[in-house]
Tab-separated table of C-alpha atoms in Angstrom:
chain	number	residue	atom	x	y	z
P	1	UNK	CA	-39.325	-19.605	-75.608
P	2	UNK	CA	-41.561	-22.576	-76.642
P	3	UNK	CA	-39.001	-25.477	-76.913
P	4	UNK	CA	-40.166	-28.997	-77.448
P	5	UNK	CA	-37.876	-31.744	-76.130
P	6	UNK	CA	-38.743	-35.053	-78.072
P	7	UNK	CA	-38.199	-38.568	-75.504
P	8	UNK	CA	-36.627	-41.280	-76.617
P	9	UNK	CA	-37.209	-44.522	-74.579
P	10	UNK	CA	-35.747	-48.555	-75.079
P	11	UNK	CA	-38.762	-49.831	-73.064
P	12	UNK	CA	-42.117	-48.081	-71.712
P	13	UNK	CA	-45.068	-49.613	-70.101
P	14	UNK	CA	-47.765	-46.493	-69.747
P	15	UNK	CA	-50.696	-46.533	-67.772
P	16	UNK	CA	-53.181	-44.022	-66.942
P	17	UNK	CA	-53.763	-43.075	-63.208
P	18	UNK	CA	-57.270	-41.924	-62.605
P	19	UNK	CA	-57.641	-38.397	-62.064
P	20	UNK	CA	-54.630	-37.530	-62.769
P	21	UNK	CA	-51.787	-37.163	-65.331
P	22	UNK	CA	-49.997	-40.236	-66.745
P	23	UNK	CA	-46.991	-40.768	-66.604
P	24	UNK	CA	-44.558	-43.293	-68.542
P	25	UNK	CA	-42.454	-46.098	-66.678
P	26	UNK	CA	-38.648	-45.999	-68.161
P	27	UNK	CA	-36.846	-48.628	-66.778
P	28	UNK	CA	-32.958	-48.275	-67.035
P	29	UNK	CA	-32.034	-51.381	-65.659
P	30	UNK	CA	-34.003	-55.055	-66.352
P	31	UNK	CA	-35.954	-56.741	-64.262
P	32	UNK	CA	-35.843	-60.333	-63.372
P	33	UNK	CA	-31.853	-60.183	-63.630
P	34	UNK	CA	-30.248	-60.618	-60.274
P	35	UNK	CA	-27.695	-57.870	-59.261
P	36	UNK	CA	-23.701	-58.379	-59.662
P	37	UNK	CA	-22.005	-57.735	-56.412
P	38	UNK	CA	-19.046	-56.528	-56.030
P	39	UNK	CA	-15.081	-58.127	-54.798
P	40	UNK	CA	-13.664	-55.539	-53.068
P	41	UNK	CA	-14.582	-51.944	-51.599
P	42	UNK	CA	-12.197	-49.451	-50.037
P	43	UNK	CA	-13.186	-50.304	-46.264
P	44	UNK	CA	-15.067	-53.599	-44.933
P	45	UNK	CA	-18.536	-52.318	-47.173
P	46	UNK	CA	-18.922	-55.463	-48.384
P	47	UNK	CA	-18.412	-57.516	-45.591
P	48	UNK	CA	-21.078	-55.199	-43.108
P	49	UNK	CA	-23.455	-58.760	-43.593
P	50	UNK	CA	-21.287	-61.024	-42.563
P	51	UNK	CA	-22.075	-61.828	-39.341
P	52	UNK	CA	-25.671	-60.971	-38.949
P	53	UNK	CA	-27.242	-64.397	-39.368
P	54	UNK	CA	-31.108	-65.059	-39.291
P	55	UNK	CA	-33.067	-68.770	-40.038
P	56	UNK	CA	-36.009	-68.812	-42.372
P	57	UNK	CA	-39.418	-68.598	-41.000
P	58	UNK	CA	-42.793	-67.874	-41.343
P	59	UNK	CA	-42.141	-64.156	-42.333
P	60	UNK	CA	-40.337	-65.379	-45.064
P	61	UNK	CA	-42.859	-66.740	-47.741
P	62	UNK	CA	-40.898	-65.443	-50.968
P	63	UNK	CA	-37.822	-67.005	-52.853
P	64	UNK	CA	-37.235	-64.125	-54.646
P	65	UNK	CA	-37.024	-60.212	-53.839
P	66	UNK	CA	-37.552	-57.616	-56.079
P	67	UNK	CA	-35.971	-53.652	-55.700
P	68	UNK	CA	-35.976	-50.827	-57.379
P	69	UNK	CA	-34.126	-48.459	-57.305
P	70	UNK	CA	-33.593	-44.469	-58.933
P	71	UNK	CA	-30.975	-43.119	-60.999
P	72	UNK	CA	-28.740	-41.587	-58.448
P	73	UNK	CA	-27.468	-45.462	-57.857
P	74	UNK	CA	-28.062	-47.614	-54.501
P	75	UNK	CA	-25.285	-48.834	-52.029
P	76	UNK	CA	-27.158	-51.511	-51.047
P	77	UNK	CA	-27.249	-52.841	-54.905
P	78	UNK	CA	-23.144	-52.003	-55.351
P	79	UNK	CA	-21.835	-53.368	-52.573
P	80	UNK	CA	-24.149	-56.953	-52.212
P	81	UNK	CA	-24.711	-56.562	-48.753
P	82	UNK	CA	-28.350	-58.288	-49.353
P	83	UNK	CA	-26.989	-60.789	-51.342
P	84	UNK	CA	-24.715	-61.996	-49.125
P	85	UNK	CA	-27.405	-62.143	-46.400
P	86	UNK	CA	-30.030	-63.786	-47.792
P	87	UNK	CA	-28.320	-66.322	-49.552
P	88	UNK	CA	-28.225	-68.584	-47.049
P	89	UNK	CA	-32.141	-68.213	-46.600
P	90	UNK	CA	-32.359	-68.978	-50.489
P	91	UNK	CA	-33.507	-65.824	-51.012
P	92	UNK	CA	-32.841	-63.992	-54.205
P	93	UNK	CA	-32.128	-60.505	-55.311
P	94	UNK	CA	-33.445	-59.085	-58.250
P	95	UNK	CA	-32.861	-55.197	-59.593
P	96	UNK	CA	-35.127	-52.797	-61.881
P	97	UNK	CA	-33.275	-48.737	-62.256
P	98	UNK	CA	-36.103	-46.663	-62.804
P	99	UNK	CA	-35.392	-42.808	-64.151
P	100	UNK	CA	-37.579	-41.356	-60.899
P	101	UNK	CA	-40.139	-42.053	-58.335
P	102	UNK	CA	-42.874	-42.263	-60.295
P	103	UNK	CA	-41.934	-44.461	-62.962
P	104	UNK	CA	-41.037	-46.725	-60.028
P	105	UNK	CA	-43.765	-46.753	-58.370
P	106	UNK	CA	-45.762	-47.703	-61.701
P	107	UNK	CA	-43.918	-50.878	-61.808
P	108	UNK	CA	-44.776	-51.469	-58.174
P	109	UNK	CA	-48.256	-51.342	-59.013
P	110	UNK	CA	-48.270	-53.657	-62.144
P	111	UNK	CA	-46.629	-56.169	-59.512
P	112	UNK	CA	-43.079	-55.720	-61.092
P	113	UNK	CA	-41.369	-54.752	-57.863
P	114	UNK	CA	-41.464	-55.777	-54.306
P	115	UNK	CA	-39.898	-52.481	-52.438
P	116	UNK	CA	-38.348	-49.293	-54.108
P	117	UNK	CA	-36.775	-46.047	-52.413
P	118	UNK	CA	-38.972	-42.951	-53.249
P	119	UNK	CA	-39.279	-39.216	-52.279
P	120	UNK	CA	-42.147	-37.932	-50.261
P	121	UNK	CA	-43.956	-37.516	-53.626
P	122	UNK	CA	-44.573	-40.475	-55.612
P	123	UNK	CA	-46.500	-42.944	-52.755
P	124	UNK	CA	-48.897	-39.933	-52.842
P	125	UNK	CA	-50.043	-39.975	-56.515
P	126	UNK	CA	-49.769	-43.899	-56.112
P	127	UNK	CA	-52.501	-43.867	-53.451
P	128	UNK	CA	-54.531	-41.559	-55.215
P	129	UNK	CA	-54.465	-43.855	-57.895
P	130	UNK	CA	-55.504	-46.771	-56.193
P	131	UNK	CA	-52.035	-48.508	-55.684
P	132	UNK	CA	-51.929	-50.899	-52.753
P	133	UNK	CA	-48.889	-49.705	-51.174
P	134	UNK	CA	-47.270	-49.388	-47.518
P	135	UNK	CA	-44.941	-47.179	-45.823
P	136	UNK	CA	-42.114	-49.498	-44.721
P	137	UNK	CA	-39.495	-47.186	-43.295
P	138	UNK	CA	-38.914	-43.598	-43.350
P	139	UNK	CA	-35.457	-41.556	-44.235
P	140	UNK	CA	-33.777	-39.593	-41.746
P	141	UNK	CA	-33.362	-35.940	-42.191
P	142	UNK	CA	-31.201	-33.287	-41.020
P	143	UNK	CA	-31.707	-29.076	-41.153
P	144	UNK	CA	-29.263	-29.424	-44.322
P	145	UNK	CA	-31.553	-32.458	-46.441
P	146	UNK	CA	-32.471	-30.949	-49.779
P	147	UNK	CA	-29.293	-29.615	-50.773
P	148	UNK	CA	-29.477	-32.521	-53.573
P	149	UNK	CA	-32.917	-30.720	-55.271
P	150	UNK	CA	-32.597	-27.501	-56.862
P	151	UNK	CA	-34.791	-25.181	-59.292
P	152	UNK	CA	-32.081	-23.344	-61.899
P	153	UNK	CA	-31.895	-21.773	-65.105
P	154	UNK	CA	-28.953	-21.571	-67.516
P	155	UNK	CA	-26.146	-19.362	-66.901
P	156	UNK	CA	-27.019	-16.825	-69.263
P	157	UNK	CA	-30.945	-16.824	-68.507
P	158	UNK	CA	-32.246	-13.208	-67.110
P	159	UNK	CA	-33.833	-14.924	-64.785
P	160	UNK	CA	-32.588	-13.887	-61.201
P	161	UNK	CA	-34.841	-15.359	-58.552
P	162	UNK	CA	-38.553	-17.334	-58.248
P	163	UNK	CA	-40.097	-14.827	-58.702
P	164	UNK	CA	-39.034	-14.217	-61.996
P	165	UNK	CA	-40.279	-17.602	-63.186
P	166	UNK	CA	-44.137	-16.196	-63.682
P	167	UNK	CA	-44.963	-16.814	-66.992
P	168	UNK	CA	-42.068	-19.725	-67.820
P	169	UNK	CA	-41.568	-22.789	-68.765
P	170	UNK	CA	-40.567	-24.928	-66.205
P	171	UNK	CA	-39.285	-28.688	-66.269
P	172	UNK	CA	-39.741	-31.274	-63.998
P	173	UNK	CA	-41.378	-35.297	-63.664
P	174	UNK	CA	-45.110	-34.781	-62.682
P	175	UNK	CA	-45.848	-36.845	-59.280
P	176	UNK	CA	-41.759	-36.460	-58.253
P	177	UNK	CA	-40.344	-34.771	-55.156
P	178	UNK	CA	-39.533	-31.863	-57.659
P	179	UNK	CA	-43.140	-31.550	-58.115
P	180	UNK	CA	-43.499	-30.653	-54.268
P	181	UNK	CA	-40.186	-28.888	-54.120
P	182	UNK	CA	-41.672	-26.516	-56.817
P	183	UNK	CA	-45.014	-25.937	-55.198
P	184	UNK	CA	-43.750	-24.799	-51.540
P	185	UNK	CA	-40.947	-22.778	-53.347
P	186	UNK	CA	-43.927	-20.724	-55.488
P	187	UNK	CA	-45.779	-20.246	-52.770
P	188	UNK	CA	-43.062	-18.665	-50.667
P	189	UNK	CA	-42.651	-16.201	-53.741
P	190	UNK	CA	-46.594	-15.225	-53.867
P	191	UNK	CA	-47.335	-17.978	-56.906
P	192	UNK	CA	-48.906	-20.670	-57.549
P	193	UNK	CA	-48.788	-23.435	-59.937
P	194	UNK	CA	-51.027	-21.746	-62.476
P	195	UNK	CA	-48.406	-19.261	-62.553
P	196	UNK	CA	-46.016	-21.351	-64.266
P	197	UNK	CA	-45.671	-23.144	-67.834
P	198	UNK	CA	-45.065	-27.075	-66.187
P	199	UNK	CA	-43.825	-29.244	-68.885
P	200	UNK	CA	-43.481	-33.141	-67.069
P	201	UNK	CA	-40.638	-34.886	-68.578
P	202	UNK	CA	-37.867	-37.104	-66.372
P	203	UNK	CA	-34.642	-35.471	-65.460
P	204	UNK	CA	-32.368	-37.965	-67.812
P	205	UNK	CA	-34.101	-36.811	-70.761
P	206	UNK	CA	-34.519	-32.900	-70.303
P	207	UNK	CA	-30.762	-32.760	-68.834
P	208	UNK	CA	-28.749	-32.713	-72.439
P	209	UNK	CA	-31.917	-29.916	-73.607
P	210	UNK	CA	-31.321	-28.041	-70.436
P	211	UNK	CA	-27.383	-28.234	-70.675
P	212	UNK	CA	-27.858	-26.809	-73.828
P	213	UNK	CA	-29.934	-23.435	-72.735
P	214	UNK	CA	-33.036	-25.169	-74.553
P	215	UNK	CA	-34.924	-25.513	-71.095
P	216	UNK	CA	-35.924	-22.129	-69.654
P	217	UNK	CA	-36.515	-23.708	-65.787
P	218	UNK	CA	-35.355	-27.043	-64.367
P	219	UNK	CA	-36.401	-28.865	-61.615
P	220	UNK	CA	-33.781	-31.104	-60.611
P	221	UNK	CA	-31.591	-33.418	-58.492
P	222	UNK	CA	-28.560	-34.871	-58.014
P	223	UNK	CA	-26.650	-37.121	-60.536
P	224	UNK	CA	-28.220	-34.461	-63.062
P	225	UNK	CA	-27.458	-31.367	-61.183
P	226	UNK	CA	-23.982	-31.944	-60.394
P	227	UNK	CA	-23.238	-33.278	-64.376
P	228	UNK	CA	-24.492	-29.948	-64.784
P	229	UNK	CA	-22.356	-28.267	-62.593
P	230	UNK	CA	-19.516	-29.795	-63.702
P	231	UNK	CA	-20.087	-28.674	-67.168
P	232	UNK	CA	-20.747	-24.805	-65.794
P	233	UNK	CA	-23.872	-25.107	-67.291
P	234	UNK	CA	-26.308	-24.493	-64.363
P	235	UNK	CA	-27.453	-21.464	-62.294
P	236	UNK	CA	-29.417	-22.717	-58.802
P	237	UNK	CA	-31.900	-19.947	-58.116
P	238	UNK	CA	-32.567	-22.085	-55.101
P	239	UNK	CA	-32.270	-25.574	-53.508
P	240	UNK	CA	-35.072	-27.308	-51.807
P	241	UNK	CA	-33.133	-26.941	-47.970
P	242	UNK	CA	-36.017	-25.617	-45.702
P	243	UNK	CA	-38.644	-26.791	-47.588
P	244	UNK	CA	-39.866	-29.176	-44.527
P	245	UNK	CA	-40.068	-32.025	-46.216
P	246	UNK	CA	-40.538	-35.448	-44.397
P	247	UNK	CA	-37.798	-37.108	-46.450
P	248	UNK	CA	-37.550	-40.408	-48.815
P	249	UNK	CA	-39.392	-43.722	-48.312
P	250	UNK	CA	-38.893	-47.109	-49.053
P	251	UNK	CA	-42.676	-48.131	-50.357
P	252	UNK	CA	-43.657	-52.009	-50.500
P	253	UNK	CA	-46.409	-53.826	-51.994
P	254	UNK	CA	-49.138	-54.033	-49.200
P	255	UNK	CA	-49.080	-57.869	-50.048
P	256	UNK	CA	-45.463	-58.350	-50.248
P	257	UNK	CA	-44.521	-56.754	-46.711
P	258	UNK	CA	-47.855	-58.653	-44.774
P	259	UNK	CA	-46.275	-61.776	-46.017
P	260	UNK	CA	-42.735	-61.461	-45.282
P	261	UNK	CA	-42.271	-59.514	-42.223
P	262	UNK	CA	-38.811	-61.375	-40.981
P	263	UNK	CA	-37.315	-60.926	-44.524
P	264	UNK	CA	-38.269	-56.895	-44.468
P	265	UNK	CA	-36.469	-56.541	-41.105
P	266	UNK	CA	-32.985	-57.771	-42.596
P	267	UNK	CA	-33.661	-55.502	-45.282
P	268	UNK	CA	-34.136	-52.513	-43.144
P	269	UNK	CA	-31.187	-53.919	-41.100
P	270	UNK	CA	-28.898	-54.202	-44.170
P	271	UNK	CA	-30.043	-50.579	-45.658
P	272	UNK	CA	-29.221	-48.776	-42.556
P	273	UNK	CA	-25.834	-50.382	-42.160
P	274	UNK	CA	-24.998	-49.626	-45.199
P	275	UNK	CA	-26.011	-46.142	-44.927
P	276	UNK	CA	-24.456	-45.629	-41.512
P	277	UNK	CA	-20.770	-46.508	-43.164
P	278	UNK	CA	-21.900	-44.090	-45.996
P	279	UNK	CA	-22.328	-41.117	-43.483
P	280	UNK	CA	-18.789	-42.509	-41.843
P	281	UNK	CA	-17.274	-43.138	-45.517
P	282	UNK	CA	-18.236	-40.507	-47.892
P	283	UNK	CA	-15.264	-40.645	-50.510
P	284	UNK	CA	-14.943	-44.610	-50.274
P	285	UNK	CA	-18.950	-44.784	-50.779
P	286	UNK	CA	-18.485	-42.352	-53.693
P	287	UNK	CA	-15.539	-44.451	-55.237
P	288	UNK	CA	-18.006	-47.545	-55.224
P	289	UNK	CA	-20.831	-46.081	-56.534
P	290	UNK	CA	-18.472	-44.175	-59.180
P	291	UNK	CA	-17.768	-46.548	-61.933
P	292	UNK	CA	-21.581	-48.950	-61.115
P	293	UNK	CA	-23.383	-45.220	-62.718
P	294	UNK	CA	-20.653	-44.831	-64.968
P	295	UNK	CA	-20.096	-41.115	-63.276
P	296	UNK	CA	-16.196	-39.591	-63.065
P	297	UNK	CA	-15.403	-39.675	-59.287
P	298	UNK	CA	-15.723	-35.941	-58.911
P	299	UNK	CA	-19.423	-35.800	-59.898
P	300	UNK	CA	-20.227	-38.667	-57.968
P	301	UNK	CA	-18.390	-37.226	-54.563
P	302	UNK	CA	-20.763	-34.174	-55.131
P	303	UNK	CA	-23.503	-36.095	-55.388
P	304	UNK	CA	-22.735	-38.581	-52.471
P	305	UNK	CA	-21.558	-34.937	-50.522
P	306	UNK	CA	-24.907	-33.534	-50.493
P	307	UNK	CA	-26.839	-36.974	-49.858
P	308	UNK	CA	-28.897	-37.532	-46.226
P	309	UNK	CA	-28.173	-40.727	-45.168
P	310	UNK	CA	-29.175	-43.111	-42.572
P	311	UNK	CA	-33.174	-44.498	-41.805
P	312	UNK	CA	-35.628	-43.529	-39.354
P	313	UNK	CA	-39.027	-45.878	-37.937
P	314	UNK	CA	-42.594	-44.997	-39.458
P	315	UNK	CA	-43.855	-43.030	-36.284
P	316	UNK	CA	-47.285	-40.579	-35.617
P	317	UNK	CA	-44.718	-37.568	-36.199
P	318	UNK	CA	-43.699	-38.932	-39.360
P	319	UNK	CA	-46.485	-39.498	-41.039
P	320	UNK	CA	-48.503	-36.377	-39.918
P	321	UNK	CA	-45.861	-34.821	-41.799
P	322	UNK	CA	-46.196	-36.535	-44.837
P	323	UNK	CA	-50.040	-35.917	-44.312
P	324	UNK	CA	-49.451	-32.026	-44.629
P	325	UNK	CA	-47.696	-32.911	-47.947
P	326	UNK	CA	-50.877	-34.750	-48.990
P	327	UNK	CA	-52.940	-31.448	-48.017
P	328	UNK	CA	-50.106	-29.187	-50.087
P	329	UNK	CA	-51.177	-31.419	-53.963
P	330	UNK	CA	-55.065	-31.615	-52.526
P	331	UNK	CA	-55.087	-27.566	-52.043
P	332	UNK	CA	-53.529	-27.290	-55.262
P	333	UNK	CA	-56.556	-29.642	-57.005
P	334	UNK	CA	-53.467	-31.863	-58.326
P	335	UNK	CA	-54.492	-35.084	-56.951
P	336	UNK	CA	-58.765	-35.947	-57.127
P	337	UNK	CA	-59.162	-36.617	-53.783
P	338	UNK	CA	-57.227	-36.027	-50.268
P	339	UNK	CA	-55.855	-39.760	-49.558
P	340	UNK	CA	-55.210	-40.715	-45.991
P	341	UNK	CA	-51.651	-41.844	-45.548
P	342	UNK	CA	-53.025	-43.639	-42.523
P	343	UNK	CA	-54.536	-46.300	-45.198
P	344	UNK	CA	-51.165	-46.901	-46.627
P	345	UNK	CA	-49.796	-47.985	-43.387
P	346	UNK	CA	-48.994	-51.485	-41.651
P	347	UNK	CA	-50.342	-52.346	-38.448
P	348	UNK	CA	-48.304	-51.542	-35.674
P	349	UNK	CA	-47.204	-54.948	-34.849
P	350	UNK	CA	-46.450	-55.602	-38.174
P	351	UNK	CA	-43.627	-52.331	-37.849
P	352	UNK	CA	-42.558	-53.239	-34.432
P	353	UNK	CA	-41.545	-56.447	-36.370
P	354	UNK	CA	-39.673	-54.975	-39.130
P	355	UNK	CA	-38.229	-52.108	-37.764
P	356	UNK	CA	-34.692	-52.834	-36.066
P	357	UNK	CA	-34.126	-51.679	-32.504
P	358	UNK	CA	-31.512	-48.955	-33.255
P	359	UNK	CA	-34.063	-47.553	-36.115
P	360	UNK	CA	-36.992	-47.266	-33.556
P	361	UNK	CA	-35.043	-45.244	-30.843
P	362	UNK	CA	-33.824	-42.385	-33.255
């Protein structure tokens, strides 16, 4: 089955990375419009900033910061915690909601974003491309991460394992962590990408098609997978659990995290508390985060069930593993040339700086 899915997007800004396929930048949310914060949260979520205090100094040289953030929805956004900190540094916090990685990473390279949270995927296609991006701190994972990211087909699809998908079309965003997830889980069935029909379109926009039985194979992740589930419209031939991957990233512009060092590090300190009283907090996190992605509380436990949370330091180990991830899209001939991850890197006084204590022991 040949079935077209036709996108439909409020804004766009397209750009062409050399070598490789573009890919359109949907933005969900707006930038330049400072995030709402919110009164009240279940436990003391909102008040995890209040007494961390820090003075403005020369790794501060910014008024304003700029995040983006995916679909799936951010803690750090719903619940303030930055806000609240930086305030007193006159600091601002602005928000962009980008569909996936990719798109996000576009609008870090066109200088619309400051920092963004991204799979292993998307800072790989970005360096390819040129983008002038660093590695600012890594996620942790656990022998369960990946239960999130899944390849299924409709209920009623013949389909019964990978296999099987030889010869399909098969959805999923181009330069994503799907687009890894599908290339380690063809080669453990004997395939390769040629093997397969790929057809690149975001996960918000081949969801309703999919839903539907219009989309033969789906890459996917969580909010979209568990909408899906909900509905009784999805069959997981497999989730992405055992895949080794290195985990998520936050990515900064190079220029942005040389400059403000101090302001990065109560960042990293604000994500990782956050994250740590997600991992404690699972059904008050997913009662926050609930109504902010406009999700009934039962899909958004799922999704905040299956999430990894909690940070881990840019180390040697972690980013010889996101090297081998490089080497998986070279040996494939999907990126033009075999970027060194070492290039996209800080110097190491520059992480010893912005990496909290408790981060850099784990």
């Amino acid at each position: 089955m040949r079935s077209r899915i036709k996108i439909h997007r409020r804004q766009f800004v397209r750009i062409v990375l050399p070598g490789l396929v573009g890919v359109s930048t949907a933005v969900l949310g707006s930038c330049g419009k400072p995030a709402s914060t919110v009164s009240s949260s279940p436990n003391a979520a909102t008040n995890i900033a209040a007494n961390s205090g820090s003075s403005i100094g020369s790794g501060i040289k910014t008024k304003v910061i700029r995040l983006g953030f995916q679909q799936a929805g951010d803690l750090v956004k719903v619940t303030g915690v930055l806000e609240k900190r930086l305030e007193p540094l006159g600091v601002k916090v602005e928000w962009a909601q980008f569909v996936q990685g990719p798109q996000l990473m576009e609008a870090m390279n066109v200088d619309k974003i400051d920092l963004g949270s991204v799979g292993e995927t998307p800072p790989i296609f970005a360096q390819a491309a040129g983008a002038q991006i660093v590695y600012v701190v890594g996620s942790k994972t656990t022998p369960q991460t990946g239960k999130s990211s899944i390849i299924a087909v409709p209920p009623e699809s013949p389909i019964q394992k990978i296999e099987d998908i030889k010869g399909q079309e098969v959805y999923f965003q181009k330069a994503s962590a799907s687009h890894y997830f599908i290339l380690i889980a063809l080669k453990e069935a004997g395939l390769s990408i040629k093997d397969i029909k790929v057809r690149s379109i975001p996960n918000v926009e081949a969801r309703a098609a999919f839903i539907e039985g219009k989309v033969p194979v789906w890459v996917s992740s969580d909010p979209h997978y568990a909408i899906a589930e909900k509905l009784g419209r999805i069959r997981v031939l497999r989730d992405s659990v055992g895949t080794n991957s290195p985990g998520g990233y936050y990515v900064g512009r190079r220029k942005f995290a040389e400059e403000n060092p101090e302001l990065l590090k109560i960042v990293i300190e604000e994500i990782d508390k956050i994250e740590q009283w997600a991992e404690a907090n699972r059904t008050d996190a997913a009662k926050l985060i609930a109504p902010e992605q406009k999700l009934d509380l039962d899909v958004m436990q799922k999704v905040i069930d299956r999430r990894t949370f909690g940070r881990r330091a840019i180390s040697p180990d972690l980013i010889r593993d996101q090297q081998r991830v490089v080497d998986v899209f070279f040996e494939n001939a999907l990126i033009p040339k075999r970027v060194n991850v070492q290039d996209a890197l800080l110097p190491s006084d520059l992480y010893a700086a912005i990496t909290p204590q408790n981060i850099s022991q784990r």
